[in-house]
Short mmCIF file of C-alpha atoms in Angstrom, two decimals:
data_model
loop_
_atom_site.label_atom_id
_atom_site.label_comp_id
_atom_site.label_asym_id
_atom_site.label_seq_id
_atom_site.Cartn_x
_atom_site.Cartn_y
_atom_site.Cartn_z
CA MET A 1 -13.64 -1.49 146.90
CA ALA A 2 -13.28 -3.41 143.51
CA PHE A 3 -13.63 -1.31 141.21
CA ASP A 4 -11.97 -3.57 138.71
CA GLY A 5 -12.67 -4.60 135.53
CA ILE A 6 -15.44 -7.39 135.93
CA VAL A 7 -17.23 -4.04 136.92
CA ILE A 8 -16.33 -2.26 134.06
CA ALA A 9 -17.61 -4.97 132.40
CA GLY A 10 -20.77 -4.68 133.81
CA LEU A 11 -21.18 -1.44 133.51
CA VAL A 12 -20.86 -0.95 129.90
CA LYS A 13 -23.46 -3.83 129.15
CA GLU A 14 -26.36 -2.16 131.96
CA PHE A 15 -24.69 1.06 129.57
CA ASN A 16 -25.43 0.02 126.38
CA ASP A 17 -28.86 -1.56 127.59
CA LYS A 18 -29.70 2.28 128.79
CA LEU A 19 -27.21 4.62 127.17
CA THR A 20 -26.57 3.02 123.49
CA GLY A 21 -28.11 4.56 121.03
CA GLY A 22 -29.46 7.61 123.41
CA LYS A 23 -28.69 11.62 122.95
CA ILE A 24 -27.14 13.67 125.11
CA SER A 25 -29.19 16.42 126.21
CA LYS A 26 -27.30 18.40 128.87
CA ILE A 27 -23.05 18.24 130.67
CA ALA A 28 -22.07 19.60 133.45
CA GLN A 29 -19.28 20.04 135.25
CA THR A 30 -19.95 19.61 139.08
CA GLU A 31 -16.03 19.60 140.31
CA LYS A 32 -12.70 20.04 138.83
CA ASP A 33 -12.53 16.65 138.25
CA GLU A 34 -16.15 15.44 137.80
CA LEU A 35 -18.49 15.06 135.12
CA LEU A 36 -22.66 14.67 134.77
CA PHE A 37 -24.43 13.32 131.32
CA THR A 38 -28.56 13.30 131.03
CA VAL A 39 -28.95 10.94 128.29
CA LYS A 40 -32.29 10.91 126.42
CA ASN A 41 -33.03 7.28 125.64
CA ASN A 42 -35.99 5.65 124.70
CA ARG A 43 -38.62 8.18 126.42
CA GLU A 44 -35.78 7.95 129.16
CA SER A 45 -33.65 10.31 131.50
CA TYR A 46 -30.40 9.16 132.60
CA ARG A 47 -28.31 10.50 134.80
CA LEU A 48 -24.53 9.37 133.63
CA LEU A 49 -21.72 10.50 136.89
CA MET A 50 -17.81 10.34 136.25
CA SER A 51 -15.05 10.93 138.13
CA VAL A 52 -11.51 10.71 137.83
CA ASN A 53 -10.90 12.60 141.81
CA ALA A 54 -7.41 10.97 142.71
CA SER A 55 -8.75 9.06 145.98
CA LEU A 56 -12.38 8.65 144.06
CA PRO A 57 -12.58 7.57 140.21
CA LEU A 58 -16.01 5.89 139.29
CA ILE A 59 -18.46 6.05 137.22
CA TYR A 60 -21.98 5.01 137.17
CA LEU A 61 -25.47 6.38 136.75
CA THR A 62 -27.39 7.64 139.10
CA GLN A 63 -30.52 9.40 140.29
CA THR A 64 -28.64 12.36 142.29
CA ASN A 65 -28.83 16.11 140.18
CA LYS A 66 -25.76 18.33 141.74
CA GLN A 67 -25.85 21.53 141.08
CA SER A 68 -23.33 23.10 138.04
CA PRO A 69 -21.21 25.66 138.40
CA MET A 70 -22.75 29.43 137.07
CA THR A 71 -19.71 29.98 134.34
CA ALA A 72 -18.59 26.59 133.10
CA PRO A 73 -15.18 25.38 132.73
CA ASN A 74 -13.22 25.27 129.88
CA PHE A 75 -13.83 21.25 129.40
CA CYS A 76 -16.54 21.77 129.96
CA MET A 77 -17.18 23.54 127.59
CA LEU A 78 -15.61 21.34 124.82
CA LEU A 79 -17.77 18.60 125.69
CA ARG A 80 -20.84 20.71 124.51
CA LYS A 81 -19.38 22.23 121.41
CA HIS A 82 -18.05 19.13 120.16
CA ILE A 83 -20.57 16.20 121.98
CA GLY A 84 -23.63 17.82 123.18
CA SER A 85 -27.11 16.99 121.54
CA GLY A 86 -24.22 13.89 120.22
CA LYS A 87 -25.79 10.52 119.64
CA ILE A 88 -24.34 7.68 121.87
CA THR A 89 -23.67 5.18 118.76
CA ASP A 90 -21.43 2.56 121.35
CA ILE A 91 -19.75 2.10 124.44
CA GLU A 92 -16.92 -0.42 125.05
CA GLN A 93 -14.64 -1.39 127.45
CA ILE A 94 -10.56 -1.31 126.34
CA GLY A 95 -9.30 -4.56 126.19
CA PHE A 96 -10.58 -5.91 129.51
CA GLU A 97 -9.08 -3.10 131.31
CA ARG A 98 -10.76 -0.18 134.16
CA ILE A 99 -11.07 1.92 130.52
CA ILE A 100 -14.56 2.75 128.91
CA LYS A 101 -15.14 3.87 125.63
CA PHE A 102 -18.51 5.91 124.21
CA SER A 103 -18.39 6.71 120.68
CA ILE A 104 -20.86 9.80 120.18
CA GLU A 105 -21.98 10.91 116.93
CA SER A 106 -22.39 14.37 116.26
CA TYR A 107 -22.31 18.09 113.59
CA ASP A 108 -19.40 19.59 112.69
CA GLU A 109 -19.34 23.44 112.81
CA LEU A 110 -20.23 22.87 108.99
CA GLY A 111 -22.35 20.34 109.02
CA ASP A 112 -20.41 17.08 108.45
CA LEU A 113 -21.63 14.59 111.41
CA THR A 114 -18.68 13.01 112.99
CA THR A 115 -17.88 10.79 115.47
CA LYS A 116 -16.31 11.87 118.96
CA TYR A 117 -14.67 9.22 120.91
CA LEU A 118 -14.92 10.07 124.59
CA ILE A 119 -12.65 8.06 126.79
CA VAL A 120 -12.92 7.54 130.72
CA GLU A 121 -9.98 5.53 132.06
CA ILE A 122 -10.24 4.40 135.63
CA MET A 123 -7.10 3.72 137.00
CA GLY A 124 -6.75 5.10 140.69
CA ARG A 125 -4.91 8.88 140.51
CA HIS A 126 -3.90 7.60 137.55
CA SER A 127 -7.89 8.39 136.05
CA ASN A 128 -8.78 10.88 132.77
CA ILE A 129 -11.31 11.94 131.04
CA ILE A 130 -10.35 12.01 127.67
CA LEU A 131 -12.25 13.81 124.05
CA THR A 132 -10.69 12.09 120.56
CA ASN A 133 -11.45 13.28 117.30
CA GLN A 134 -12.50 9.92 114.78
CA ASP A 135 -8.89 9.64 114.52
CA MET A 136 -8.37 8.61 117.71
CA ARG A 137 -6.15 12.32 118.10
CA ILE A 138 -6.83 13.66 121.36
CA LEU A 139 -9.10 17.57 121.50
CA ASP A 140 -8.34 18.23 125.27
CA CYS A 141 -8.68 15.51 129.38
CA ILE A 142 -10.08 16.76 131.97
CA LYS A 143 -6.55 16.63 133.52
CA HIS A 144 -3.07 17.52 131.42
CA ILE A 145 -0.74 15.15 131.77
CA ASP A 146 2.84 16.30 130.82
CA PHE A 147 6.59 15.40 131.19
CA THR A 148 6.18 16.73 133.74
CA VAL A 149 4.16 14.45 135.33
CA SER A 150 4.91 11.76 133.30
CA SER A 151 7.90 10.47 131.17
CA VAL A 152 5.68 7.12 129.84
CA ARG A 153 2.45 8.45 128.73
CA GLN A 154 1.34 12.04 128.11
CA LEU A 155 -1.91 13.65 127.53
CA LEU A 156 -3.04 16.86 126.18
CA PRO A 157 -4.51 17.92 123.29
CA GLY A 158 -2.82 17.38 119.67
CA LEU A 159 -1.93 14.30 120.73
CA ASP A 160 -2.20 11.09 119.17
CA TYR A 161 -3.79 9.43 122.12
CA VAL A 162 -1.84 5.91 123.55
CA SER A 163 -4.31 3.38 125.85
CA PRO A 164 -2.49 2.61 128.96
CA PRO A 165 0.89 0.85 129.47
CA VAL A 166 -0.41 -3.24 129.71
CA GLN A 167 0.81 -5.03 132.29
CA ASP A 168 2.23 -8.44 131.35
CA LYS A 169 -1.39 -10.84 132.40
CA THR A 170 -4.02 -12.26 130.56
CA ASP A 171 -6.74 -11.55 130.65
CA LEU A 172 -9.80 -12.99 133.08
CA THR A 173 -12.28 -13.19 129.80
CA GLU A 174 -9.35 -15.57 127.90
CA ILE A 175 -8.02 -17.84 130.94
CA SER A 176 -9.04 -21.24 129.49
CA GLU A 177 -8.61 -24.37 130.76
CA THR A 178 -5.02 -24.68 129.16
CA ALA A 179 -4.08 -21.55 131.62
CA ASN A 180 -0.54 -21.87 133.01
CA ILE A 181 -0.27 -20.17 136.84
CA ASP A 182 2.74 -19.95 138.66
CA PHE A 183 1.94 -21.54 141.64
CA SER A 184 5.79 -21.50 142.45
CA SER A 185 6.31 -19.72 145.18
CA PRO A 186 6.94 -21.21 148.67
CA ILE A 187 5.29 -18.37 150.47
CA GLN A 188 3.27 -16.85 148.21
CA THR A 189 -0.72 -17.36 148.75
CA ALA A 190 -2.72 -18.92 145.84
CA ASP A 191 -4.68 -16.12 145.75
CA LYS A 192 -1.19 -13.47 145.42
CA ALA A 193 -0.40 -16.33 142.10
CA ILE A 194 -3.91 -15.96 141.16
CA LEU A 195 -3.98 -12.10 141.37
CA SER A 196 -0.60 -11.79 139.44
CA ALA A 197 -1.24 -13.95 136.65
CA ILE A 198 -4.84 -12.55 135.48
CA ALA A 199 -5.93 -9.34 134.28
CA GLY A 200 -8.79 -7.43 135.65
CA ILE A 201 -9.27 -8.89 138.24
CA SER A 202 -9.43 -7.52 142.22
CA PRO A 203 -7.75 -9.11 145.93
CA LEU A 204 -11.77 -9.26 146.43
CA THR A 205 -12.06 -11.08 143.56
CA SER A 206 -8.59 -13.47 144.00
CA ARG A 207 -9.60 -14.44 147.15
CA GLU A 208 -13.41 -15.97 145.79
CA ILE A 209 -11.63 -18.57 143.49
CA VAL A 210 -9.74 -19.55 145.69
CA TYR A 211 -12.34 -19.87 148.57
CA ARG A 212 -14.82 -21.13 146.23
CA ALA A 213 -12.23 -24.14 145.14
CA PHE A 214 -11.47 -24.50 149.57
CA GLY A 215 -13.63 -23.76 151.45
CA ARG A 216 -11.18 -20.71 153.05
CA THR A 217 -8.23 -18.13 151.63
CA ASP A 218 -5.21 -17.88 153.25
CA VAL A 219 -4.02 -21.46 150.91
CA LYS A 220 -0.50 -20.88 150.30
CA CYS A 221 1.45 -21.63 147.23
CA SER A 222 2.89 -24.77 148.71
CA GLU A 223 -0.17 -26.74 149.80
CA LEU A 224 -1.49 -27.05 146.01
CA THR A 225 -1.50 -30.02 144.61
CA ASP A 226 -2.20 -30.93 141.57
CA ASN A 227 -5.77 -31.61 141.33
CA GLY A 228 -6.20 -27.94 143.83
CA ARG A 229 -4.31 -26.43 140.76
CA ASN A 230 -6.98 -27.90 138.68
CA LYS A 231 -9.43 -26.88 140.96
CA LEU A 232 -8.48 -23.37 141.58
CA LEU A 233 -8.17 -23.02 137.24
CA TYR A 234 -11.66 -24.54 137.34
CA GLU A 235 -13.31 -22.35 139.57
CA THR A 236 -11.19 -19.40 137.82
CA VAL A 237 -12.07 -20.55 133.96
CA LYS A 238 -16.32 -20.60 135.59
CA LEU A 239 -15.75 -17.03 136.87
CA ALA A 240 -14.71 -15.83 133.55
CA LYS A 241 -17.70 -17.59 131.96
CA ASP A 242 -19.66 -15.61 133.95
CA VAL A 243 -18.32 -13.04 132.69
CA GLN A 244 -18.06 -13.83 128.84
CA GLN A 245 -21.77 -14.05 129.36
CA ASN A 246 -22.38 -11.22 131.00
CA ASN A 247 -23.87 -12.89 134.32
CA PHE A 248 -23.54 -10.63 137.12
CA SER A 249 -25.03 -10.47 139.90
CA PRO A 250 -24.33 -6.70 141.78
CA CYS A 251 -23.88 -6.65 146.04
CA MET A 252 -22.43 -4.57 148.63
CA ILE A 253 -20.82 -6.70 152.09
CA ILE A 254 -21.97 -5.29 155.21
CA ASN A 255 -20.06 -5.96 158.41
CA SER A 256 -22.38 -7.85 160.71
CA VAL A 257 -21.53 -6.91 164.02
CA SER A 258 -21.01 -2.96 162.64
CA GLY A 259 -22.96 -2.77 159.84
CA LYS A 260 -20.25 -0.49 158.06
CA LEU A 261 -19.83 -0.87 154.81
CA MET A 262 -17.23 -3.32 153.28
CA GLU A 263 -16.96 -3.62 149.89
CA PHE A 264 -19.06 -4.37 146.80
CA SER A 265 -19.07 -7.03 143.87
CA ALA A 266 -20.58 -7.77 140.40
CA THR A 267 -19.88 -11.98 141.17
CA PRO A 268 -21.83 -13.49 144.25
CA ILE A 269 -19.12 -12.78 147.66
CA THR A 270 -18.77 -16.05 149.51
CA GLN A 271 -15.81 -15.44 151.37
CA TYR A 272 -17.35 -13.46 154.26
CA GLU A 273 -19.57 -15.92 155.10
CA SER A 274 -21.54 -15.28 158.67
CA LEU A 275 -19.71 -12.12 159.49
CA ALA A 276 -21.00 -10.15 156.42
CA GLU A 277 -24.42 -9.63 155.56
CA ILE A 278 -24.90 -9.99 151.34
CA LYS A 279 -27.11 -7.14 150.31
CA GLU A 280 -27.66 -7.96 146.45
CA PHE A 281 -28.79 -5.44 143.29
CA ASP A 282 -30.44 -6.03 140.17
CA ASP A 283 -27.94 -3.23 138.53
CA ILE A 284 -24.11 -2.10 139.18
CA SER A 285 -25.08 1.28 139.44
CA VAL A 286 -28.29 0.80 141.46
CA LEU A 287 -25.40 -0.39 143.71
CA LEU A 288 -22.79 2.31 143.52
CA ASP A 289 -24.97 5.11 143.71
CA THR A 290 -26.12 3.36 146.89
CA PHE A 291 -23.35 2.01 147.85
CA TYR A 292 -21.07 5.49 147.80
CA ARG A 293 -24.50 7.99 148.69
CA THR A 294 -24.52 6.08 151.75
CA ARG A 295 -20.78 5.96 152.67
CA ASP A 296 -20.49 9.63 152.47
CA MET A 297 -23.22 9.32 154.33
CA HIS A 298 -21.27 7.59 157.52
CA GLU A 299 -18.73 9.80 156.47
CA ARG A 300 -20.06 12.65 157.26
CA MET A 301 -21.87 11.86 160.55
CA ARG A 302 -18.30 10.36 161.48
CA GLN A 303 -16.43 13.80 160.57
CA LYS A 304 -19.19 16.18 162.72
CA SER A 305 -19.08 13.47 165.60
CA ALA A 306 -15.45 14.36 165.50
CA ASP A 307 -16.35 17.67 165.79
CA LEU A 308 -18.96 17.22 168.83
CA VAL A 309 -16.15 14.36 170.72
CA LYS A 310 -13.73 17.83 170.19
CA LEU A 311 -16.13 20.66 171.27
CA LEU A 312 -16.60 18.32 174.53
CA ASN A 313 -12.66 17.06 175.53
CA ASN A 314 -11.98 21.02 174.92
CA ASN A 315 -14.91 22.20 177.07
CA ILE A 316 -14.33 19.09 179.90
CA GLU A 317 -10.87 20.45 179.60
CA ARG A 318 -11.71 23.78 180.57
CA VAL A 319 -13.97 23.32 183.11
CA SER A 320 -11.46 20.90 184.63
CA LYS A 321 -9.32 23.83 185.33
CA LYS A 322 -11.15 26.26 185.85
CA LEU A 323 -12.55 23.71 189.02
CA GLY A 324 -9.32 23.07 190.46
CA ILE A 325 -8.25 27.12 190.42
CA LEU A 326 -11.59 26.74 193.02
CA ASN A 327 -11.33 24.14 194.37
CA LYS A 328 -7.26 25.79 195.90
CA THR A 329 -9.29 29.39 196.16
CA LEU A 330 -11.42 26.88 198.81
CA ALA A 331 -8.99 25.60 200.23
CA ASP A 332 -6.54 28.84 200.90
#
């Protein structure tokens, strides 16, 4: 799935439109690595789901409510203490990374108005949710990362928050007509070269850039002429400008034959041609909510069907053995 910097940029725009200025009315920790916020703003109530599950990290607005545990975990209690009833004043994407920073105003124990920051990192198995004070000192995080887990970056209460190490890449939003992308490798494909040079894009997006330039995705760097490189750079800059101007087109890619969900994207996808159906959405959160609910339903159905097939196979095996015994008895 393409939960990349472009999707995060689209979510940040949507969150700012709907949540900025809103009041946090409820905080629940529905799973050990999942939070559900209820935010009231402009006479509307929104549910913000954030999960840092290692295999499926995500964040979006959802219509689905989930049951909270009878006893709230410690991290949930700390969030309620520091930002419960707080006002969301700003939401931003850090760099062009998969990191969202919520600025929240709330009153402390002395009645003074303070700003806290809730930082959500959607980065695979390194995903985390961190609460800091206005000096960016960590108050707590949903996953504690010490020296035994990482020698590069620790996330523990009392430490200063430090952003993840930056890759040696150029952010998509900083790409210009004069950018220098290395297409010199004779064995590398053009989409891999773009992916290696630009931060914040997924393999799906890099393939789409190549497809828009050449009408196919398997173009090798060794095939590129100066004109070909200019075409790729033109399409990359065009995509960057769309993101900078908040021109998003959320869509879901569905296999035309099997009906299986394949990918989602915040920008138009054309590379699959007739092999896939493209379903468009008005909001990225609605897209993500639909995608993950549908995938979860299909996964549950697959699991149930697998259990039924196992039960049937066991019965067939048992009856076959019984039939063999009865035939032998009849022959005797």
